[in-house]
Short mmCIF file of C-alpha atoms in Angstrom, two decimals:
data_model
loop_
_atom_site.label_atom_id
_atom_site.label_comp_id
_atom_site.label_asym_id
_atom_site.label_seq_id
_atom_site.Cartn_x
_atom_site.Cartn_y
_atom_site.Cartn_z
CA MET A 1 5.49 121.75 42.77
CA ARG A 2 5.42 124.87 44.92
CA LEU A 3 9.09 126.06 46.67
CA LYS A 4 7.74 125.13 50.04
CA ASP A 5 6.86 121.50 49.93
CA GLY A 6 10.11 120.55 47.61
CA LEU A 7 12.39 122.16 50.50
CA LEU A 8 9.97 120.48 53.59
CA ALA A 9 11.54 117.59 51.27
CA GLY A 10 14.20 118.54 51.48
CA ILE A 11 15.23 118.71 54.47
CA THR A 12 12.92 115.88 56.20
CA GLY A 13 14.62 113.40 52.95
CA GLY A 14 18.08 114.67 53.85
CA ILE A 15 18.37 114.82 57.68
CA ILE A 16 17.53 110.54 56.97
CA TRP A 17 19.80 111.22 54.30
CA GLY A 18 22.73 112.15 56.79
CA ILE A 19 22.37 109.16 59.62
CA LEU A 20 22.50 106.90 56.19
CA ALA A 21 25.10 108.31 55.26
CA LEU A 22 26.86 107.89 58.64
CA ALA A 23 25.28 104.38 58.69
CA VAL A 24 26.54 103.47 55.27
CA ASN A 25 30.12 104.15 55.44
CA SER A 26 30.72 102.85 59.10
CA ILE A 27 30.06 99.73 57.56
CA THR A 28 31.26 100.25 54.63
CA GLY A 29 34.35 101.26 56.53
CA ILE A 30 35.75 102.97 52.69
CA PHE A 31 36.26 106.65 55.32
CA PRO A 32 37.99 105.93 59.35
CA PHE A 33 35.58 108.67 60.60
CA GLU A 34 38.21 110.57 63.00
CA HIS A 35 35.75 112.17 64.95
CA PRO A 36 33.65 110.53 67.91
CA LEU A 37 30.14 109.61 66.33
CA LEU A 38 28.27 111.44 68.38
CA TYR A 39 29.79 114.80 67.26
CA ASN A 40 29.62 113.09 63.97
CA LEU A 41 26.08 112.29 63.97
CA VAL A 42 25.54 116.21 64.43
CA MET A 43 27.68 116.91 61.51
CA PHE A 44 25.92 114.42 59.25
CA VAL A 45 22.69 115.49 60.34
CA THR A 46 23.57 119.04 59.11
CA GLY A 47 25.12 118.59 56.06
CA GLY A 48 22.62 116.58 54.81
CA ALA A 49 19.72 118.88 55.84
CA ILE A 50 21.66 121.94 53.65
CA PHE A 51 22.85 119.27 51.12
CA GLY A 52 18.13 117.81 50.99
CA ILE A 53 17.79 121.59 51.02
CA VAL A 54 19.58 122.62 47.84
CA THR A 55 18.07 119.15 46.25
CA GLY A 56 14.74 119.79 47.09
CA GLY A 57 14.86 122.95 45.22
CA LEU A 58 16.57 122.73 42.55
CA LEU A 59 13.81 119.61 42.72
CA ALA A 60 10.98 122.13 42.75
CA ALA A 61 12.58 124.53 40.26
CA GLY A 62 13.06 122.17 37.91
CA TRP A 63 10.16 119.31 38.34
CA SER A 64 8.50 120.60 35.09
CA VAL A 65 11.53 120.04 33.19
CA LEU A 66 12.66 116.83 34.36
CA PRO A 67 12.60 114.68 31.56
CA VAL A 68 11.42 111.23 33.79
CA GLU A 69 8.94 110.74 35.58
CA SER A 70 8.00 109.48 38.91
CA ALA A 71 9.40 112.00 41.74
CA ILE A 72 11.48 109.49 42.67
CA LEU A 73 13.74 109.79 39.45
CA ARG A 74 13.32 113.63 39.64
CA ALA A 75 14.69 113.84 43.00
CA THR A 76 18.67 111.56 41.77
CA VAL A 77 18.77 113.22 38.83
CA VAL A 78 19.04 116.94 40.55
CA SER A 79 21.26 115.17 44.08
CA VAL A 80 23.57 113.16 41.19
CA PHE A 81 23.87 116.06 38.98
CA VAL A 82 24.32 118.50 42.19
CA TRP A 83 26.82 115.63 43.48
CA MET A 84 28.72 115.39 39.70
CA VAL A 85 29.04 119.58 39.93
CA LEU A 86 31.23 119.54 43.15
CA ARG A 87 32.72 116.50 42.31
CA GLY A 88 33.81 118.80 39.37
CA GLY A 89 35.17 121.61 41.20
CA GLY A 90 36.05 119.38 43.16
CA LEU A 91 38.09 118.18 40.42
CA VAL A 92 39.48 120.81 39.15
CA LEU A 93 40.20 122.37 42.37
CA SER A 94 42.59 119.24 43.05
CA TYR A 95 44.40 120.03 39.75
CA MET A 96 44.84 123.93 41.40
CA ASN A 97 46.19 122.40 44.42
CA PRO A 98 46.73 118.27 44.69
CA TYR A 99 47.66 119.19 48.27
CA ARG A 100 45.02 120.07 49.92
CA TYR A 101 42.77 118.35 47.67
CA HIS A 102 43.58 115.50 46.81
CA ALA A 103 40.84 112.40 45.33
CA VAL A 104 40.07 108.65 46.44
CA PHE A 105 38.32 106.64 43.65
CA ILE A 106 36.62 104.92 46.37
CA GLU A 107 35.51 107.62 48.34
CA ALA A 108 34.33 109.38 44.97
CA VAL A 109 32.91 105.74 43.81
CA GLN A 110 30.68 105.76 46.95
CA GLY A 111 29.59 109.19 47.12
CA LEU A 112 27.93 108.84 44.04
CA VAL A 113 26.60 105.74 45.00
CA LEU A 114 25.17 108.04 47.23
CA SER A 115 23.74 110.82 45.78
CA ILE A 116 21.94 108.28 44.33
CA LEU A 117 19.97 106.97 47.94
CA LEU A 118 19.47 110.74 49.02
CA GLY A 119 17.22 111.65 45.43
CA VAL A 120 16.01 108.25 46.33
CA VAL A 121 15.60 109.19 49.86
CA VAL A 122 13.93 113.08 49.23
CA GLY A 123 11.67 110.57 46.20
CA ILE A 124 10.16 108.93 48.87
CA VAL A 125 9.02 111.76 51.03
CA VAL A 126 7.81 114.31 47.74
CA ARG A 127 5.39 111.02 46.88
CA PHE A 128 5.11 110.55 50.75
CA ARG A 129 3.83 113.82 51.13
CA GLN A 130 1.90 114.37 47.97
CA LYS A 131 -0.30 110.81 48.37
CA GLN A 132 -0.78 112.74 51.83
CA HIS A 133 -1.93 115.87 50.58
CA LEU A 134 -4.50 113.00 47.72
CA THR A 135 -5.68 111.45 50.62
CA ALA A 136 -6.43 114.49 53.50
CA MET B 1 -8.48 143.78 47.93
CA ARG B 2 -7.86 140.40 49.46
CA GLU B 3 -6.36 139.34 46.82
CA GLU B 4 -3.49 140.82 45.78
CA VAL B 5 -2.81 140.49 49.65
CA ARG B 6 -2.32 137.49 49.16
CA ARG B 7 -0.83 137.43 46.17
CA GLU B 8 2.00 138.84 46.63
CA ARG B 9 2.82 137.52 50.51
CA SER B 10 2.70 134.84 48.62
CA LEU B 11 5.51 136.76 46.12
CA TYR B 12 8.10 137.51 49.40
CA THR B 13 7.86 133.49 50.55
CA GLY B 14 8.82 132.55 47.71
CA VAL B 15 11.34 135.10 46.97
CA ALA B 16 12.62 134.58 50.49
CA LEU B 17 12.73 130.10 50.73
CA SER B 18 14.73 130.99 46.62
CA LEU B 19 17.10 133.38 49.25
CA PHE B 20 17.10 130.74 51.98
CA VAL B 21 18.20 128.40 49.28
CA LEU B 22 20.54 129.65 47.25
CA ALA B 23 21.94 130.62 51.74
CA CYS B 24 22.04 126.47 52.07
CA ALA B 25 23.69 126.81 48.78
CA PHE B 26 26.80 128.92 49.47
CA ALA B 27 27.39 126.88 52.65
CA MET B 28 27.41 123.63 50.47
CA VAL B 29 30.04 125.08 48.71
CA LEU B 30 32.27 126.34 52.17
CA ILE B 31 31.32 122.42 53.66
CA VAL B 32 32.23 120.88 50.55
CA TYR B 33 35.49 122.76 49.77
CA GLY B 34 35.87 122.93 53.24
CA VAL B 35 36.40 127.56 52.81
CA ASP B 36 38.59 128.44 56.59
CA SER B 37 39.23 131.86 55.11
CA VAL B 38 34.76 132.02 54.75
CA ALA B 39 33.83 130.67 57.57
CA PRO B 40 37.07 129.24 60.34
CA GLY B 41 36.52 125.99 61.38
CA VAL B 42 34.41 124.50 58.87
CA HIS B 43 37.83 122.06 57.23
CA ASP B 44 38.66 119.75 60.56
CA ALA B 45 34.70 120.35 61.20
CA TYR B 46 33.22 118.48 58.26
CA HIS B 47 36.58 116.31 57.13
CA ASP B 48 34.83 113.20 57.90
CA PHE B 49 31.31 114.24 56.62
CA ARG B 50 33.26 115.38 52.52
CA HIS B 51 35.37 112.29 53.10
CA THR B 52 32.03 110.10 53.17
CA ILE B 53 30.80 111.80 50.33
CA GLY B 54 33.87 111.46 47.64
CA MET B 55 35.00 115.45 48.03
CA PRO B 56 38.70 115.77 47.27
CA CYS B 57 40.07 117.04 50.58
CA HIS B 58 43.43 115.68 52.72
#
């Protein structure tokens, strides 16, 4: 898989995921939003795009070494790995400065589910683009 | 000759895209940990996003 393809799939999937994450938290209400919806839409789309780019880039880089076959599973492994690394860093920070970085278990569960969702969305975009290239 | 130019261009594109991914990874860290000292205002701007994806925050 070429890096360019990974990034295009990542940015597309990331933007979709950002909107989905906003919708999921609006439904679950696990964290009551402090900003207005339109403001959050912009932030979630940009945040999602950045997460998607990193996921897509790592997916392209590790495409041949990932121990699974399907594009969706590969992308999910990468996105969960990224989330766990960031969460691990967060745990270290919360140990060092518990006031500024305190973890909430139920938010972490939602975050893990959303990281799986990011992988699924990016994987679907990758598969869709691969099919398009095959039929073009 | 044309093949060499194509290969060189491909190399530059690969390096540029790799740097772009690194820059995004750096931005992701700033967002997730709300590093205001590097990017002023990022903590408050992405506050809801950070909580939604389950990262530690106050």
